mmCIF file with all atom_site columns, C-alpha atoms in Angstrom:
data_model
loop_
_atom_site.group_PDB
_atom_site.id
_atom_site.type_symbol
_atom_site.label_atom_id
_atom_site.label_alt_id
_atom_site.label_comp_id
_atom_site.label_asym_id
_atom_site.label_entity_id
_atom_site.label_seq_id
_atom_site.pdbx_PDB_ins_code
_atom_site.Cartn_x
_atom_site.Cartn_y
_atom_site.Cartn_z
_atom_site.occupancy
_atom_site.B_iso_or_equiv
_atom_site.pdbx_formal_charge
_atom_site.auth_seq_id
_atom_site.auth_comp_id
_atom_site.auth_asym_id
_atom_site.auth_atom_id
_atom_site.pdbx_PDB_model_num
ATOM 1   C CA . MET I 1 1   ? -13.341 21.525  23.710  1.00 53.00 ? 262 MET I CA 1
ATOM 2   C CA . ALA I 1 2   ? -10.439 23.369  21.291  1.00 55.00 ? 263 ALA I CA 1
ATOM 3   C CA . LYS I 1 3   ? -11.122 20.369  18.005  1.00 54.00 ? 264 LYS I CA 1
ATOM 4   C CA . LYS I 1 4   ? -8.540  18.134  17.311  1.00 59.00 ? 265 LYS I CA 1
ATOM 5   C CA . ASN I 1 5   ? -7.399  18.415  12.968  1.00 60.00 ? 266 ASN I CA 1
ATOM 6   C CA . ARG I 1 6   ? -7.086  15.882  11.260  1.00 64.00 ? 267 ARG I CA 1
ATOM 7   C CA . ARG I 1 7   ? -5.564  14.884  8.352   1.00 70.00 ? 268 ARG I CA 1
ATOM 8   C CA . ASN I 1 8   ? -7.596  13.036  6.068   1.00 82.00 ? 269 ASN I CA 1
ATOM 9   C CA . THR I 1 9   ? -3.901  12.388  3.995   1.00 86.00 ? 270 THR I CA 1
ATOM 10  C CA . GLY I 1 10  ? -0.495  12.003  4.597   1.00 88.00 ? 271 GLY I CA 1
ATOM 11  C CA . TRP I 1 11  ? 2.875   10.186  5.170   1.00 89.00 ? 272 TRP I CA 1
ATOM 12  C CA . ALA I 1 12  ? 4.315   8.399   8.019   1.00 89.00 ? 273 ALA I CA 1
ATOM 13  C CA . HIS I 1 13  ? 6.822   5.263   8.438   1.00 89.00 ? 274 HIS I CA 1
ATOM 14  C CA . THR I 1 14  ? 4.919   2.165   9.221   1.00 89.00 ? 275 THR I CA 1
ATOM 15  C CA . LYS I 1 15  ? 5.875   0.885   13.448  1.00 86.00 ? 276 LYS I CA 1
ATOM 16  C CA . LYS I 1 16  ? 5.810   -2.951  12.029  1.00 79.00 ? 277 LYS I CA 1
ATOM 17  C CA . TYR I 1 17  ? 3.863   -4.610  9.609   1.00 73.00 ? 278 TYR I CA 1
ATOM 18  C CA . PRO I 1 18  ? 4.254   -5.142  7.054   1.00 72.00 ? 279 PRO I CA 1
ATOM 19  C CA . HIS I 1 19  ? 8.228   -3.282  7.776   1.00 74.00 ? 280 HIS I CA 1
ATOM 20  C CA . LYS I 1 20  ? 9.606   -1.610  10.302  1.00 80.00 ? 281 LYS I CA 1
ATOM 21  C CA . ASN I 1 21  ? 9.864   1.363   9.320   1.00 83.00 ? 282 ASN I CA 1
ATOM 22  C CA . HIS I 1 22  ? 9.071   1.408   5.778   1.00 88.00 ? 283 HIS I CA 1
ATOM 23  C CA . PRO I 1 23  ? 7.296   4.743   3.971   1.00 90.00 ? 284 PRO I CA 1
ATOM 24  C CA . ALA I 1 24  ? 3.751   4.951   4.035   1.00 91.00 ? 285 ALA I CA 1
ATOM 25  C CA . THR I 1 25  ? 0.672   7.111   2.351   1.00 91.00 ? 286 THR I CA 1
ATOM 26  C CA . TYR I 1 26  ? -2.699  7.249   3.911   1.00 90.00 ? 287 TYR I CA 1
ATOM 27  C CA . ARG I 1 27  ? -6.192  8.111   3.531   1.00 89.00 ? 288 ARG I CA 1
ATOM 28  C CA . ARG I 1 28  ? -8.954  8.542   7.081   1.00 89.00 ? 289 ARG I CA 1
ATOM 29  C CA . ARG I 1 29  ? -11.609 6.260   5.932   1.00 87.00 ? 290 ARG I CA 1
ATOM 30  C CA . GLY I 1 30  ? -13.105 7.029   9.581   1.00 80.00 ? 291 GLY I CA 1
ATOM 31  C CA . ASN I 1 31  ? -12.596 8.799   13.039  1.00 81.00 ? 292 ASN I CA 1
ATOM 32  C CA . ASP I 1 32  ? -9.601  6.198   13.716  1.00 82.00 ? 293 ASP I CA 1
ATOM 33  C CA . GLU I 1 33  ? -9.775  4.023   10.664  1.00 90.00 ? 294 GLU I CA 1
ATOM 34  C CA . ILE I 1 34  ? -6.556  4.213   8.333   1.00 90.00 ? 295 ILE I CA 1
ATOM 35  C CA . ASP I 1 35  ? -6.026  2.601   4.392   1.00 91.00 ? 296 ASP I CA 1
ATOM 36  C CA . TYR I 1 36  ? -2.399  2.697   3.879   1.00 91.00 ? 297 TYR I CA 1
ATOM 37  C CA . ILE I 1 37  ? -0.048  1.553   1.410   1.00 92.00 ? 298 ILE I CA 1
ATOM 38  C CA . THR I 1 38  ? 4.003   1.411   2.086   1.00 90.00 ? 299 THR I CA 1
ATOM 39  C CA . PHE I 1 39  ? 6.567   1.537   -0.363  1.00 91.00 ? 300 PHE I CA 1
ATOM 40  C CA . THR I 1 40  ? 9.998   0.441   -0.534  1.00 89.00 ? 301 THR I CA 1
ATOM 41  C CA . HIS I 1 41  ? 13.169  -0.286  -2.759  1.00 88.00 ? 302 HIS I CA 1
ATOM 42  C CA . SER I 1 42  ? 13.543  -4.297  -3.705  1.00 87.00 ? 303 SER I CA 1
ATOM 43  C CA . ASP I 1 43  ? 11.340  -5.431  -6.901  1.00 86.00 ? 304 ASP I CA 1
ATOM 44  C CA . GLU I 1 44  ? 10.266  -7.798  -3.948  1.00 87.00 ? 305 GLU I CA 1
ATOM 45  C CA . VAL I 1 45  ? 9.663   -8.100  -0.654  1.00 84.00 ? 306 VAL I CA 1
ATOM 46  C CA . GLN I 1 46  ? 9.019   -11.259 2.060   1.00 80.00 ? 307 GLN I CA 1
ATOM 47  C CA . LEU I 1 47  ? 6.338   -11.269 4.032   1.00 77.00 ? 308 LEU I CA 1
ATOM 48  C CA . PRO I 1 48  ? 6.783   -12.520 8.311   1.00 75.00 ? 309 PRO I CA 1
ATOM 49  C CA . ASN I 1 49  ? 5.252   -14.923 6.803   1.00 78.00 ? 310 ASN I CA 1
ATOM 50  C CA . LYS I 1 50  ? 8.069   -16.113 4.288   1.00 80.00 ? 311 LYS I CA 1
ATOM 51  C CA . LYS I 1 51  ? 5.331   -15.329 1.131   1.00 84.00 ? 312 LYS I CA 1
ATOM 52  C CA . LYS I 1 52  ? 6.901   -13.479 -2.052  1.00 88.00 ? 313 LYS I CA 1
ATOM 53  C CA . VAL I 1 53  ? 5.338   -10.191 -3.302  1.00 87.00 ? 314 VAL I CA 1
ATOM 54  C CA . LYS I 1 54  ? 6.161   -8.056  -6.051  1.00 92.00 ? 315 LYS I CA 1
ATOM 55  C CA . THR I 1 55  ? 5.843   -4.840  -5.496  1.00 91.00 ? 316 THR I CA 1
ATOM 56  C CA . ILE I 1 56  ? 4.733   -2.017  -8.931  1.00 90.00 ? 317 ILE I CA 1
ATOM 57  C CA . PRO I 1 57  ? 7.447   0.449   -9.947  1.00 91.00 ? 318 PRO I CA 1
ATOM 58  C CA . LEU I 1 58  ? 7.073   3.859   -9.128  1.00 90.00 ? 319 LEU I CA 1
ATOM 59  C CA . SER I 1 59  ? 8.824   6.285   -11.843 1.00 88.00 ? 320 SER I CA 1
ATOM 60  C CA . ASP I 1 60  ? 10.448  7.904   -9.063  1.00 87.00 ? 321 ASP I CA 1
ATOM 61  C CA . ASN I 1 61  ? 12.052  7.832   -5.494  1.00 88.00 ? 322 ASN I CA 1
ATOM 62  C CA . VAL I 1 62  ? 9.092   8.550   -2.946  1.00 90.00 ? 323 VAL I CA 1
ATOM 63  C CA . SER I 1 63  ? 11.711  11.040  -0.814  1.00 89.00 ? 324 SER I CA 1
ATOM 64  C CA . LYS I 1 64  ? 11.944  14.135  -1.069  1.00 88.00 ? 325 LYS I CA 1
ATOM 65  C CA . GLN I 1 65  ? 15.413  14.608  -0.533  1.00 89.00 ? 326 GLN I CA 1
ATOM 66  C CA . GLU I 1 66  ? 16.826  11.463  -2.658  1.00 87.00 ? 327 GLU I CA 1
ATOM 67  C CA . ARG I 1 67  ? 15.201  12.164  -5.749  1.00 84.00 ? 328 ARG I CA 1
ATOM 68  C CA . GLU I 1 68  ? 17.161  15.575  -5.400  1.00 87.00 ? 329 GLU I CA 1
ATOM 69  C CA . ASP I 1 69  ? 20.606  14.404  -4.463  1.00 86.00 ? 330 ASP I CA 1
ATOM 70  C CA . ASN I 1 70  ? 19.901  11.750  -7.749  1.00 83.00 ? 331 ASN I CA 1
ATOM 71  C CA . LYS I 1 71  ? 19.967  15.018  -9.595  1.00 82.00 ? 332 LYS I CA 1
ATOM 72  C CA . ARG I 1 72  ? 22.851  16.323  -8.676  1.00 85.00 ? 333 ARG I CA 1
ATOM 73  C CA . LYS I 1 73  ? 24.727  13.549  -9.130  1.00 83.00 ? 334 LYS I CA 1
ATOM 74  C CA . GLY I 1 74  ? 23.708  13.017  -12.729 1.00 81.00 ? 335 GLY I CA 1
ATOM 75  C CA . LEU I 1 75  ? 20.974  10.336  -12.677 1.00 76.00 ? 336 LEU I CA 1
ATOM 76  C CA . LYS I 1 76  ? 18.317  9.572   -14.452 1.00 73.00 ? 337 LYS I CA 1
ATOM 77  C CA . GLN I 1 77  ? 14.839  9.673   -13.255 1.00 70.00 ? 338 GLN I CA 1
ATOM 78  C CA . GLY I 1 78  ? 13.665  6.188   -12.603 1.00 64.00 ? 339 GLY I CA 1
ATOM 79  C CA . GLU I 1 79  ? 17.287  5.202   -11.468 1.00 73.00 ? 340 GLU I CA 1
ATOM 80  C CA . ASN I 1 80  ? 17.412  5.016   -8.638  1.00 79.00 ? 341 ASN I CA 1
ATOM 81  C CA . LYS I 1 81  ? 13.058  4.685   -8.186  1.00 87.00 ? 342 LYS I CA 1
ATOM 82  C CA . SER I 1 82  ? 10.532  3.729   -5.178  1.00 90.00 ? 343 SER I CA 1
ATOM 83  C CA . TYR I 1 83  ? 8.405   0.794   -5.999  1.00 91.00 ? 344 TYR I CA 1
ATOM 84  C CA . ALA I 1 84  ? 5.069   0.399   -4.242  1.00 91.00 ? 345 ALA I CA 1
ATOM 85  C CA . PHE I 1 85  ? 3.457   -2.801  -2.360  1.00 89.00 ? 346 PHE I CA 1
ATOM 86  C CA . PRO I 1 86  ? 0.731   -4.116  -4.016  1.00 89.00 ? 347 PRO I CA 1
ATOM 87  C CA . LYS I 1 87  ? -1.557  -4.078  -0.985  1.00 87.00 ? 348 LYS I CA 1
ATOM 88  C CA . VAL I 1 88  ? -4.294  -1.737  0.180   1.00 89.00 ? 349 VAL I CA 1
ATOM 89  C CA . PHE I 1 89  ? -4.119  -2.042  4.056   1.00 88.00 ? 350 PHE I CA 1
ATOM 90  C CA . ARG I 1 90  ? -6.323  -1.178  6.525   1.00 89.00 ? 351 ARG I CA 1
ATOM 91  C CA . GLY I 1 91  ? -5.613  -0.771  10.305  1.00 88.00 ? 352 GLY I CA 1
ATOM 92  C CA . LYS I 1 92  ? -6.110  2.125   13.255  1.00 88.00 ? 353 LYS I CA 1
ATOM 93  C CA . ARG I 1 93  ? -3.490  6.224   12.655  1.00 85.00 ? 354 ARG I CA 1
ATOM 94  C CA . SER I 1 94  ? -1.758  3.776   15.607  1.00 86.00 ? 355 SER I CA 1
ATOM 95  C CA . ALA I 1 95  ? 0.204   1.607   13.035  1.00 84.00 ? 356 ALA I CA 1
ATOM 96  C CA . LEU I 1 96  ? 2.068   4.161   12.099  1.00 87.00 ? 357 LEU I CA 1
ATOM 97  C CA . HIS I 1 97  ? 4.590   6.814   13.502  1.00 88.00 ? 358 HIS I CA 1
ATOM 98  C CA . SER I 1 98  ? 3.553   10.274  13.748  1.00 87.00 ? 359 SER I CA 1
ATOM 99  C CA . GLU I 1 99  ? 2.884   12.435  10.593  1.00 86.00 ? 360 GLU I CA 1
ATOM 100 C CA . THR I 1 100 ? 6.391   13.296  8.478   1.00 88.00 ? 361 THR I CA 1
ATOM 101 C CA . LYS I 1 101 ? 6.741   16.070  5.000   1.00 91.00 ? 362 LYS I CA 1
ATOM 102 C CA . ASP I 1 102 ? 9.756   13.781  4.158   1.00 90.00 ? 363 ASP I CA 1
ATOM 103 C CA . PHE I 1 103 ? 8.012   12.164  0.788   1.00 92.00 ? 364 PHE I CA 1
ATOM 104 C CA . SER I 1 104 ? 5.799   12.979  -1.714  1.00 90.00 ? 365 SER I CA 1
ATOM 105 C CA . LEU I 1 105 ? 4.299   11.500  -4.627  1.00 90.00 ? 366 LEU I CA 1
ATOM 106 C CA . THR I 1 106 ? 5.774   12.639  -8.326  1.00 88.00 ? 367 THR I CA 1
ATOM 107 C CA . LYS I 1 107 ? 1.856   12.993  -10.952 1.00 91.00 ? 368 LYS I CA 1
ATOM 108 C CA . GLU I 1 108 ? 2.594   9.814   -12.981 1.00 90.00 ? 369 GLU I CA 1
ATOM 109 C CA . ASP I 1 109 ? 2.734   7.924   -9.113  1.00 90.00 ? 370 ASP I CA 1
ATOM 110 C CA . LYS I 1 110 ? -0.194  9.921   -7.382  1.00 90.00 ? 371 LYS I CA 1
ATOM 111 C CA . LYS I 1 111 ? -1.979  8.209   -10.885 1.00 92.00 ? 372 LYS I CA 1
ATOM 112 C CA . LEU I 1 112 ? -0.910  5.240   -10.361 1.00 90.00 ? 373 LEU I CA 1
ATOM 113 C CA . VAL I 1 113 ? -1.165  5.383   -5.749  1.00 90.00 ? 374 VAL I CA 1
ATOM 114 C CA . ASP I 1 114 ? -4.818  6.819   -6.494  1.00 91.00 ? 375 ASP I CA 1
ATOM 115 C CA . LYS I 1 115 ? -5.802  3.899   -8.571  1.00 91.00 ? 376 LYS I CA 1
ATOM 116 C CA . LEU I 1 116 ? -4.169  0.967   -5.408  1.00 89.00 ? 377 LEU I CA 1
ATOM 117 C CA . PHE I 1 117 ? -6.985  2.582   -3.868  1.00 88.00 ? 378 PHE I CA 1
ATOM 118 C CA . ASN I 1 118 ? -9.956  2.615   -6.003  1.00 88.00 ? 379 ASN I CA 1
ATOM 119 C CA . GLU I 1 119 ? -9.222  -0.915  -5.850  1.00 79.00 ? 380 GLU I CA 1
#
């Protein structure tokens, strides 16, 4: 029987929670258990229970394509930035869609996200 190749970290879109189709980065905890952080373009997010949550600003956009478009348009780094949801969610890998390579973090943002995962 062939061994299934599983990644320990990666990017995917969310299926439902906290918002549908937002980019998320995950870290595998166990066989099917993951921790994940979601990203948005809003500085404040309203949850399904009507509660508003302030998000954490990043230094740049998490989308590789949008970063390239911003450079082409002459926008400075951080003018069209993403925001990280301040909570680490725990769930099954099936809570996210399939793997995508459309997103990445800058070095400064990677430190911030690592800090969020380690809290």
